[in-house]
Coordinates of C-alpha atoms (C1' of nucleotides) in Angstrom, one line a residue:
Chain C
M21 CA 71.8 131.7 277.9
Q22 CA 70.7 132.0 274.3
I23 CA 67.3 133.5 273.7
K24 CA 65.1 134.1 270.8
S25 CA 66.1 137.4 269.1
P26 CA 64.0 139.9 267.3
D27 CA 64.2 140.1 263.5
C28 CA 66.8 142.6 262.6
T29 CA 64.3 144.4 260.3
V30 CA 62.1 145.3 263.2
C31 CA 64.7 145.6 265.9
Q32 CA 64.7 148.8 267.8
F33 CA 68.5 148.9 267.5
R34 CA 68.4 148.8 263.7
S35 CA 68.7 152.5 263.4
M36 CA 71.6 152.6 265.6
M37 CA 74.0 150.5 263.6
F38 CA 72.3 149.3 260.5
D39 CA 70.5 152.3 259.1
S40 CA 72.4 152.1 255.9
L41 CA 71.6 148.5 255.2
S42 CA 68.8 147.5 252.8
R43 CA 66.0 145.1 253.7
D44 CA 67.9 142.3 251.9
E45 CA 71.1 143.0 253.7
L46 CA 69.3 143.1 257.0
G47 CA 67.8 139.7 256.1
R48 CA 71.2 138.3 255.6
L49 CA 72.5 139.7 258.9
N50 CA 69.5 138.0 260.6
T51 CA 70.8 134.6 259.7
C52 CA 74.2 135.2 261.4
K53 CA 73.3 136.7 264.7
S54 CA 72.3 135.3 268.0
Q55 CA 71.2 136.9 271.3
H56 CA 72.2 135.9 274.8
L57 CA 71.5 136.8 278.3
F58 CA 74.2 137.3 280.9
G59 CA 73.8 137.7 284.6
K60 CA 75.5 140.4 286.5
G61 CA 79.2 139.6 286.8
E62 CA 79.1 137.1 284.0
L63 CA 81.9 137.1 281.4
I64 CA 80.8 137.8 277.9
V65 CA 84.0 137.9 276.0
R66 CA 87.5 136.8 277.2
E67 CA 90.5 138.9 276.3
G68 CA 92.8 136.9 274.1
S69 CA 90.2 134.6 272.7
A70 CA 89.5 134.4 269.0
I71 CA 87.3 137.1 267.6
Q72 CA 84.1 135.6 266.2
A73 CA 81.6 138.3 266.5
I74 CA 80.9 142.0 267.0
I75 CA 78.5 142.6 269.8
Y76 CA 76.1 145.2 270.9
L77 CA 74.0 145.6 273.9
H78 CA 70.2 145.3 273.9
K79 CA 69.7 145.7 277.6
G80 CA 71.9 146.1 280.7
L81 CA 75.4 147.5 281.3
I82 CA 78.7 146.0 280.4
K83 CA 82.4 146.8 281.0
L84 CA 85.4 146.5 278.7
H85 CA 88.4 145.6 280.8
K86 CA 91.8 144.0 280.6
T87 CA 94.2 142.3 283.0
T88 CA 97.8 143.4 283.0
S89 CA 100.7 141.0 283.2
D90 CA 101.1 141.6 286.9
G91 CA 97.5 140.6 287.5
R92 CA 96.0 144.0 287.9
S93 CA 92.8 144.8 286.1
Q94 CA 91.9 148.0 284.2
I95 CA 88.5 149.0 283.0
I96 CA 88.6 150.6 279.6
S97 CA 85.0 151.8 279.4
I98 CA 81.5 151.1 280.5
A99 CA 78.9 150.8 277.8
R100 CA 75.1 150.9 277.8
P101 CA 72.5 150.1 275.2
F102 CA 73.0 152.0 272.0
D103 CA 76.6 152.6 272.7
F104 CA 78.9 151.3 270.0
V105 CA 81.1 148.7 271.5
G106 CA 83.0 145.6 270.7
L107 CA 84.6 147.0 267.6
L108 CA 87.5 148.3 269.5
S109 CA 89.9 145.8 267.8
V110 CA 87.5 143.5 266.0
F111 CA 88.9 144.6 262.7
S112 CA 92.6 145.0 263.6
N113 CA 93.3 141.7 265.3
D114 CA 92.4 138.1 265.4
L115 CA 92.1 138.1 269.2
Y116 CA 89.9 140.2 271.4
R117 CA 92.2 142.7 273.2
Y118 CA 89.7 143.3 276.0
S119 CA 87.4 141.2 278.1
I120 CA 83.7 142.1 278.3
T121 CA 81.7 141.5 281.5
A122 CA 78.1 142.2 282.4
I123 CA 77.9 144.6 285.3
E124 CA 74.1 144.4 285.2
D125 CA 71.9 141.7 283.9
S126 CA 72.4 142.1 280.2
S127 CA 71.0 141.0 276.8
V128 CA 73.7 140.9 274.1
C129 CA 73.4 140.5 270.4
F130 CA 76.3 138.7 268.6
I131 CA 76.8 139.3 264.9
N132 CA 79.2 137.1 263.2
K133 CA 82.3 138.9 262.1
D134 CA 82.4 137.5 258.6
C135 CA 78.9 138.7 257.9
I136 CA 79.8 142.2 258.9
H137 CA 82.9 142.0 256.7
H138 CA 80.7 140.9 253.9
E139 CA 78.4 143.8 254.2
I140 CA 81.2 146.2 254.5
L141 CA 82.7 144.9 251.3
N142 CA 79.5 145.3 249.5
N143 CA 78.0 148.4 250.9
G144 CA 80.1 151.5 251.1
K145 CA 77.6 153.5 252.9
F146 CA 77.6 150.9 255.7
A147 CA 81.4 150.9 255.7
L148 CA 81.5 154.6 256.2
D149 CA 79.0 154.3 258.9
I150 CA 81.0 151.8 260.7
I151 CA 84.1 153.9 260.3
R152 CA 82.4 156.9 261.8
R153 CA 81.1 155.1 264.8
M154 CA 84.3 153.3 265.4
S155 CA 86.2 156.5 265.2
Q156 CA 83.8 158.3 267.5
A157 CA 83.9 155.4 270.1
T158 CA 87.7 155.3 270.3
D159 CA 87.9 159.1 270.3
D160 CA 85.6 159.1 273.3
V161 CA 87.6 156.6 275.2
L162 CA 90.8 158.4 274.5
Q163 CA 89.3 161.7 275.4
A164 CA 88.0 160.3 278.7
K165 CA 91.4 158.8 279.6
F166 CA 93.3 162.0 278.8
S167 CA 91.0 164.1 280.8
L168 CA 91.2 161.7 283.8
S169 CA 95.0 161.7 283.7
M170 CA 95.0 165.5 284.3
K171 CA 92.9 165.3 287.4
H172 CA 93.6 164.6 291.0
L173 CA 91.8 161.8 292.8
R174 CA 89.0 164.0 294.0
G175 CA 88.5 165.4 290.5
R176 CA 88.3 161.9 289.1
I177 CA 85.7 160.8 291.6
A178 CA 83.7 163.9 291.0
H179 CA 83.9 163.3 287.2
I180 CA 82.8 159.7 287.4
L181 CA 79.9 160.5 289.6
L182 CA 78.6 163.1 287.3
D183 CA 79.2 160.8 284.4
F184 CA 77.0 158.1 285.9
A185 CA 74.3 160.7 286.8
E186 CA 74.3 162.5 283.5
N187 CA 75.3 160.0 280.9
I188 CA 74.1 156.7 282.3
Y189 CA 71.2 157.2 284.6
N190 CA 69.9 160.7 283.8
T191 CA 69.2 161.4 287.5
L192 CA 71.1 162.6 290.5
A193 CA 70.0 159.6 292.5
F194 CA 71.1 156.2 291.3
D195 CA 72.4 152.8 292.5
L196 CA 76.2 152.5 291.8
P197 CA 76.4 149.6 289.3
V198 CA 80.0 148.9 290.2
S199 CA 82.0 148.3 293.4
R200 CA 84.5 150.8 294.8
K201 CA 87.2 148.5 293.5
E202 CA 85.8 148.6 290.0
I203 CA 85.6 152.4 290.1
S204 CA 89.3 152.4 291.1
E205 CA 90.1 150.3 288.1
L206 CA 88.2 152.6 285.8
I207 CA 89.8 155.9 287.0
D208 CA 93.2 154.5 287.9
M209 CA 93.6 154.8 291.6
R210 CA 93.4 152.6 294.7
P211 CA 90.2 151.3 296.1
E212 CA 90.9 152.7 299.5
N213 CA 91.1 156.2 298.0
V214 CA 87.8 155.7 296.2
I215 CA 86.2 154.8 299.5
R216 CA 87.9 157.6 301.3
I217 CA 87.0 160.3 298.9
L218 CA 83.4 159.2 298.6
S219 CA 83.3 159.4 302.4
E220 CA 84.8 162.9 302.3
F221 CA 82.1 164.0 299.8
R222 CA 79.5 162.6 302.1
K223 CA 80.9 164.4 305.1
D224 CA 81.0 167.6 303.1
G225 CA 77.4 167.2 302.2
I226 CA 78.1 166.9 298.5
I227 CA 76.6 163.4 298.2
R228 CA 74.5 161.1 300.2
I229 CA 75.2 157.4 300.4
N230 CA 72.5 154.8 301.3
G231 CA 74.0 151.4 300.7
P232 CA 74.3 151.1 297.0
E233 CA 72.5 154.3 296.3
I234 CA 74.3 157.6 295.6
V235 CA 72.4 160.9 295.7
I236 CA 74.2 163.9 294.4
L237 CA 73.2 166.8 296.6
K238 CA 75.4 169.5 295.1
P239 CA 76.0 168.8 291.4
E240 CA 77.5 172.3 290.8
L241 CA 80.1 171.8 293.5
L242 CA 80.9 168.4 292.1
R243 CA 81.3 169.9 288.7
Q244 CA 83.6 172.5 290.1
I245 CA 85.8 169.8 291.8
S246 CA 85.8 167.8 288.6
D247 CA 86.9 170.8 286.5
A248 CA 89.5 172.0 288.9
G249 CA 91.3 168.8 288.3
Chain I
M4 CA 105.6 175.0 251.5
Q5 CA 103.9 173.0 248.8
I6 CA 106.1 170.8 246.6
K7 CA 105.6 168.7 243.6
S8 CA 104.3 165.3 244.7
P9 CA 104.9 161.9 243.1
D10 CA 102.2 160.3 241.1
C11 CA 100.2 158.0 243.5
T12 CA 100.5 155.1 241.1
V13 CA 104.3 155.0 241.5
C14 CA 104.5 156.4 245.1
Q15 CA 106.5 154.3 247.5
F16 CA 103.7 154.7 250.0
R17 CA 101.0 153.3 247.8
S18 CA 101.3 149.8 249.2
M19 CA 100.9 151.2 252.7
M20 CA 97.5 152.7 252.3
F21 CA 96.2 152.2 248.8
D22 CA 97.0 148.7 247.9
S23 CA 93.3 147.9 247.4
L24 CA 92.8 150.7 244.9
S25 CA 92.7 150.1 241.2
R26 CA 94.8 152.1 238.8
D27 CA 91.8 154.2 237.9
E28 CA 91.0 154.9 241.5
L29 CA 94.6 155.9 242.2
G30 CA 94.4 158.2 239.3
R31 CA 91.4 159.9 240.9
L32 CA 93.2 160.3 244.2
N33 CA 96.1 161.9 242.4
T34 CA 93.9 164.8 241.5
C35 CA 93.0 165.6 245.1
K36 CA 96.2 165.4 246.9
S37 CA 99.0 167.8 247.6
Q38 CA 102.4 167.5 249.3
H39 CA 103.9 170.0 251.6
L40 CA 107.2 170.5 253.5
F41 CA 107.2 171.5 257.2
G42 CA 110.2 172.6 259.2
K43 CA 110.9 171.3 262.6
G44 CA 108.4 172.8 265.1
E45 CA 106.0 173.9 262.4
L46 CA 102.3 173.4 262.9
I47 CA 100.7 171.1 260.3
V48 CA 97.2 170.8 261.6
R49 CA 95.5 172.9 264.2
E50 CA 93.2 171.3 266.8
G51 CA 89.6 172.6 266.3
S52 CA 90.0 173.6 262.7
A53 CA 87.8 172.1 260.0
I54 CA 88.9 168.7 258.7
Q55 CA 89.7 168.9 255.1
A56 CA 92.1 166.1 254.5
I57 CA 93.6 163.0 255.8
I58 CA 97.4 163.1 256.0
Y59 CA 100.2 160.8 255.9
L60 CA 103.9 161.3 256.4
H61 CA 106.4 160.8 253.6
K62 CA 109.5 161.9 255.5
G63 CA 110.2 163.2 259.0
L64 CA 108.6 162.8 262.3
I65 CA 105.4 164.4 263.7
K66 CA 103.5 164.5 266.9
L67 CA 99.8 164.5 267.5
H68 CA 99.0 166.7 270.5
K69 CA 96.3 168.7 272.2
T70 CA 96.0 171.6 274.6
T71 CA 93.8 171.2 277.6
S72 CA 91.5 174.0 278.9
D73 CA 94.0 175.0 281.5
G74 CA 96.7 175.5 278.9
R75 CA 98.7 172.3 279.4
S76 CA 99.7 170.3 276.4
Q77 CA 99.5 166.5 276.0
I78 CA 101.1 164.5 273.3
I79 CA 98.9 161.7 272.0
S80 CA 101.4 159.9 269.8
I81 CA 104.5 160.3 267.7
A82 CA 104.3 159.0 264.1
R83 CA 106.9 158.2 261.5
P84 CA 106.6 157.5 257.8
F85 CA 104.4 154.5 257.0
D86 CA 102.5 155.0 260.3
F87 CA 98.8 155.5 259.8
V88 CA 97.9 158.8 261.2
G89 CA 95.5 161.6 260.9
L90 CA 92.5 159.4 260.8
L91 CA 92.1 159.5 264.5
S92 CA 88.9 161.5 264.2
V93 CA 88.7 162.4 260.6
F94 CA 85.6 160.4 260.1
S95 CA 83.9 161.0 263.4
N96 CA 84.0 164.7 263.5
D97 CA 84.0 167.9 261.5
L98 CA 86.9 169.3 263.4
Y99 CA 90.3 168.0 264.1
R100 CA 90.5 166.8 267.7
Y101 CA 94.3 167.1 267.8
S102 CA 97.0 169.3 266.5
I103 CA 99.8 167.9 264.4
T104 CA 103.2 169.4 264.5
A105 CA 106.5 168.4 262.8
I106 CA 109.2 167.4 265.3
E107 CA 111.7 166.9 262.5
D108 CA 111.6 168.4 259.0
S109 CA 108.8 166.6 257.4
S110 CA 107.1 166.0 254.1
V111 CA 103.4 165.5 254.3
C112 CA 100.8 164.3 251.8
F113 CA 97.3 165.7 252.2
I114 CA 94.5 163.8 250.6
N115 CA 91.1 165.5 250.4
K116 CA 88.6 164.0 252.8
D117 CA 85.8 163.9 250.3
C118 CA 88.0 161.9 247.8
I119 CA 88.7 159.3 250.5
H120 CA 85.0 159.2 251.3
H121 CA 84.2 158.6 247.7
E122 CA 86.6 155.7 247.4
I123 CA 85.3 154.2 250.6
L124 CA 81.8 154.4 249.3
N125 CA 82.7 152.7 246.1
N126 CA 85.4 150.2 247.1
G127 CA 84.5 147.8 249.9
K128 CA 88.0 146.3 250.0
F129 CA 89.5 149.7 250.5
A130 CA 87.0 150.5 253.2
L131 CA 87.9 147.3 255.1
D132 CA 91.5 148.2 254.7
I133 CA 91.0 151.7 256.2
I134 CA 88.9 150.2 259.0
R135 CA 91.7 147.7 259.8
R136 CA 94.4 150.3 259.9
M137 CA 92.4 152.8 261.8
S138 CA 91.4 150.1 264.3
Q139 CA 95.0 149.0 264.7
A140 CA 96.3 152.6 265.1
T141 CA 93.8 153.5 267.8
D142 CA 94.3 150.2 269.5
D143 CA 98.0 150.9 269.6
V144 CA 97.6 154.4 271.1
L145 CA 95.2 153.1 273.7
Q146 CA 97.5 150.2 274.5
A147 CA 100.4 152.5 275.0
K148 CA 98.5 154.9 277.2
F149 CA 97.1 152.2 279.4
S150 CA 100.4 150.6 279.8
L151 CA 102.0 153.9 280.8
S152 CA 99.5 154.6 283.5
M153 CA 100.5 151.4 285.2
K154 CA 104.2 152.5 285.5
H155 CA 106.1 154.6 287.8
L156 CA 108.1 157.5 286.4
R157 CA 111.3 155.5 286.0
G158 CA 109.4 152.8 284.2
R159 CA 107.8 155.3 281.8
I160 CA 111.2 156.9 280.9
A161 CA 112.7 153.4 280.4
H162 CA 109.8 152.5 278.2
I163 CA 110.0 155.6 276.0
L164 CA 113.7 155.3 275.6
L165 CA 113.3 151.7 274.4
D166 CA 110.5 152.8 272.2
F167 CA 112.6 155.4 270.4
A168 CA 115.5 152.9 270.1
E169 CA 113.5 150.0 268.9
N170 CA 110.5 151.4 267.1
I171 CA 111.7 154.7 265.7
Y172 CA 115.4 154.6 265.1
N173 CA 116.4 150.9 265.2
T174 CA 119.6 151.6 267.0
L175 CA 120.7 152.1 270.6
A176 CA 122.3 155.4 269.8
F177 CA 120.1 158.2 268.6
D178 CA 119.4 161.9 268.9
L179 CA 116.3 162.6 271.0
P180 CA 113.9 164.3 268.6
V181 CA 112.0 165.9 271.4
S182 CA 112.7 168.1 274.3
R183 CA 112.5 166.9 277.9
K184 CA 109.3 168.9 278.2
E185 CA 107.8 167.2 275.2
I186 CA 108.7 163.8 276.7
S187 CA 106.9 164.9 279.9
E188 CA 103.8 165.7 277.8
L189 CA 104.0 162.3 276.1
I190 CA 104.3 160.2 279.3
D191 CA 102.3 162.4 281.7
M192 CA 104.8 163.7 284.2
R193 CA 106.7 166.9 285.0
P194 CA 109.7 168.1 282.9
E195 CA 111.9 168.3 286.0
N196 CA 111.3 164.6 286.6
V197 CA 112.1 163.6 283.1
I198 CA 115.4 165.5 283.4
R199 CA 116.1 164.0 286.9
I200 CA 115.5 160.4 285.9
L201 CA 117.5 160.7 282.7
S202 CA 120.3 162.0 285.0
E203 CA 119.9 159.1 287.3
F204 CA 120.0 156.6 284.4
R205 CA 123.2 158.3 283.3
K206 CA 124.7 158.2 286.7
D207 CA 123.8 154.5 287.0
G208 CA 125.6 153.8 283.7
I209 CA 122.4 152.7 282.0
I210 CA 122.6 155.4 279.3
R211 CA 125.0 158.0 278.1
I212 CA 124.0 161.5 277.2
N213 CA 126.0 163.7 274.7
G214 CA 124.0 166.8 274.1
P215 CA 121.0 165.7 272.1
E216 CA 122.4 162.1 271.7
I217 CA 121.2 159.3 273.9
V218 CA 123.2 156.0 273.9
I219 CA 121.5 153.1 275.6
L220 CA 124.3 151.1 277.3
K221 CA 122.2 148.6 279.2
P222 CA 119.1 147.8 277.2
E223 CA 118.3 144.7 279.3
L224 CA 118.3 146.7 282.5
L225 CA 116.2 149.4 280.9
R226 CA 113.7 146.7 279.8
Q227 CA 113.7 145.4 283.4
I228 CA 112.9 148.8 284.8
S229 CA 110.2 149.3 282.2
D230 CA 108.5 146.0 282.9
A231 CA 108.7 146.4 286.6
G232 CA 106.5 149.4 286.3
Chain G
dT4 C1' 70.8 130.9 310.8
dG5 C1' 75.4 131.2 311.1
dC6 C1' 80.0 131.1 308.8
dA7 C1' 83.3 132.6 305.5
dA8 C1' 84.4 135.6 302.2
dT9 C1' 84.1 140.0 300.4
dA10 C1' 83.2 144.9 300.4
dC11 C1' 83.4 149.0 302.9
dA12 C1' 85.6 152.2 306.1
dT13 C1' 89.3 154.8 308.5
dG14 C1' 93.8 155.9 310.5
dA15 C1' 98.9 155.9 310.4
dT16 C1' 102.7 155.9 307.6
dA17 C1' 105.6 155.3 303.6
dA18 C1' 106.5 156.1 298.8
dT19 C1' 106.0 158.7 294.9
dT20 C1' 105.5 162.8 292.5
dA21 C1' 104.9 167.9 292.0
dT22 C1' 106.4 172.4 293.1
dC23 C1' 109.6 176.0 294.0
dA24 C1' 114.0 178.0 293.8
dT25 C1' 118.4 178.7 291.7
dG26 C1' 121.9 178.4 288.5
dA27 C1' 124.4 176.6 284.2
dA28 C1' 124.3 175.6 279.4
dC29 C1' 122.6 176.2 275.1
dT30 C1' 120.0 178.8 271.1
dG31 C1' 118.5 182.2 268.1
dA32 C1' 118.3 186.9 266.9
dT33 C1' 120.3 191.4 266.6
Chain P
dA9 C1' 129.9 188.4 270.0
dT10 C1' 126.3 189.5 273.2
dC11 C1' 122.0 189.5 275.1
dA12 C1' 117.4 187.3 276.1
dG13 C1' 115.0 183.5 276.2
dT14 C1' 114.7 178.8 276.6
dT15 C1' 116.2 174.3 278.0
dC16 C1' 118.7 171.5 281.1
dA17 C1' 120.1 170.4 285.7
dT18 C1' 119.8 169.7 290.8
dG19 C1' 118.4 170.4 295.6
dA20 C1' 114.9 171.2 299.1
dT21 C1' 110.3 170.9 300.3
dA22 C1' 105.4 170.3 299.9
dA23 C1' 101.5 167.8 298.1
dT24 C1' 99.6 163.8 296.6
dT25 C1' 98.9 159.0 296.5
dA26 C1' 99.8 154.2 297.9
dT27 C1' 100.4 150.9 301.3
dC28 C1' 99.6 148.6 305.6
dA29 C1' 96.9 147.6 309.4
dT30 C1' 92.7 147.0 311.6
dG31 C1' 87.8 146.8 312.2
dT32 C1' 82.9 146.8 310.7
dA33 C1' 79.2 145.8 307.6
dT34 C1' 77.4 143.2 304.0
dT35 C1' 76.7 139.2 301.0
dG36 C1' 76.5 134.6 299.4
dC37 C1' 76.1 130.2 300.6
dA38 C1' 76.0 125.6 303.3

DNA sequence: TGCAATACATGATAATTATCATGAACTGAT
DNA sequence: ATCAGTTCATGATAATTATCATGTATTGCA
């Protein structure tokens, strides 16, 4: 659902991406953006479709994911507001390499690709900014994946729980935004094992599980398990 | 060892990276580059050291790699001349995230980071070019790693053999440029298993092994094993 | 409210992969 | 040429992870 979007010049996200644009440039961007609401589970971008816009997230939580030839799904990353997302192939390809789906009700801003190109061509500072953010974002994804591949299943679960607590929710008690199956797609294991290991952590008194809520009781121990691999 | 480097304006690699630069701009670049030779096994860039230059490869073969906290090594990617490399964090960080090592005798061009920054700031077309290449390069690495994580050991070995044959050497008979151990660091498994599976492939008549040389006898079968996972 | 579909849970077992041990072949340096 | 160190090679075994089977709880919807 499209909604009325704030003027770029007063948007709270301006400083995140568009700090290096002048008032005039922001005004131009304003004319080629639109904002949309997506319900939990709703597809925002379909892998393989033509790239028309870069996106960023005003509110909610989204996942980048892709489906492999044999029908299995992989989650590349989870992004929250202020994260730089959607550029992960916007400039290298005519087609989106990944799908994007809302995992919580989300408000998404679409900025036409050609407009961004235009500003890059005409504002070197902005270009350098984009390069920095892009570079950082892909570095982070790679970093996360490499670190995961070194860990055993328990270490991966420990890591992802701490990640949610520390980087997404900033609290040791939070509602899991994704199913066990989605966790399994994010950290490359089987859903049964996600469930099993969460149960083990519960039995060991490391976490508490109340329906969708996870409470981390022993973060130090979880950290230890994560670091051990 | 530093060597005399060709003038950027007549360099065969100009079209690869610097097509969008004017003669003047190329002239400026010329003053902030240097070219060096590295022997097989020699370290070109050390992970964690301050970023001073972007690099590209004139001749040879190099690997990007990193060492994890517990002392294990991972290879991010292997790059050959004309591949875009070294930017995988040059703009997001003050420190190199990865080491770079020559895996064949190599000739490497270093271009001062600040010079590149300067050109990006003043030439939007060049900036967009860099963004495209960077985006493509990181996409490729991510793609490769995600695809690997879906495969069993045999599939990974099959994949990497075909990759060498098709993308690096353009022939079904080639000398392996890396040890079994390095292969294991590239495709995330144990050296023993690399050796074992290569032996199996040999016994099955899929490949022939003559010392360092690998000859792929049944590429279709290898493809099948790679695709099956 | 009740039904169907999906998510969660757990045990038993199979498949895959890592580890350990041992020895041969190769490599580089004296 | 020889020795030491590394790489390559292979078997036996242990550890990890996936698969299958089965049942309960939860969710969405008619």
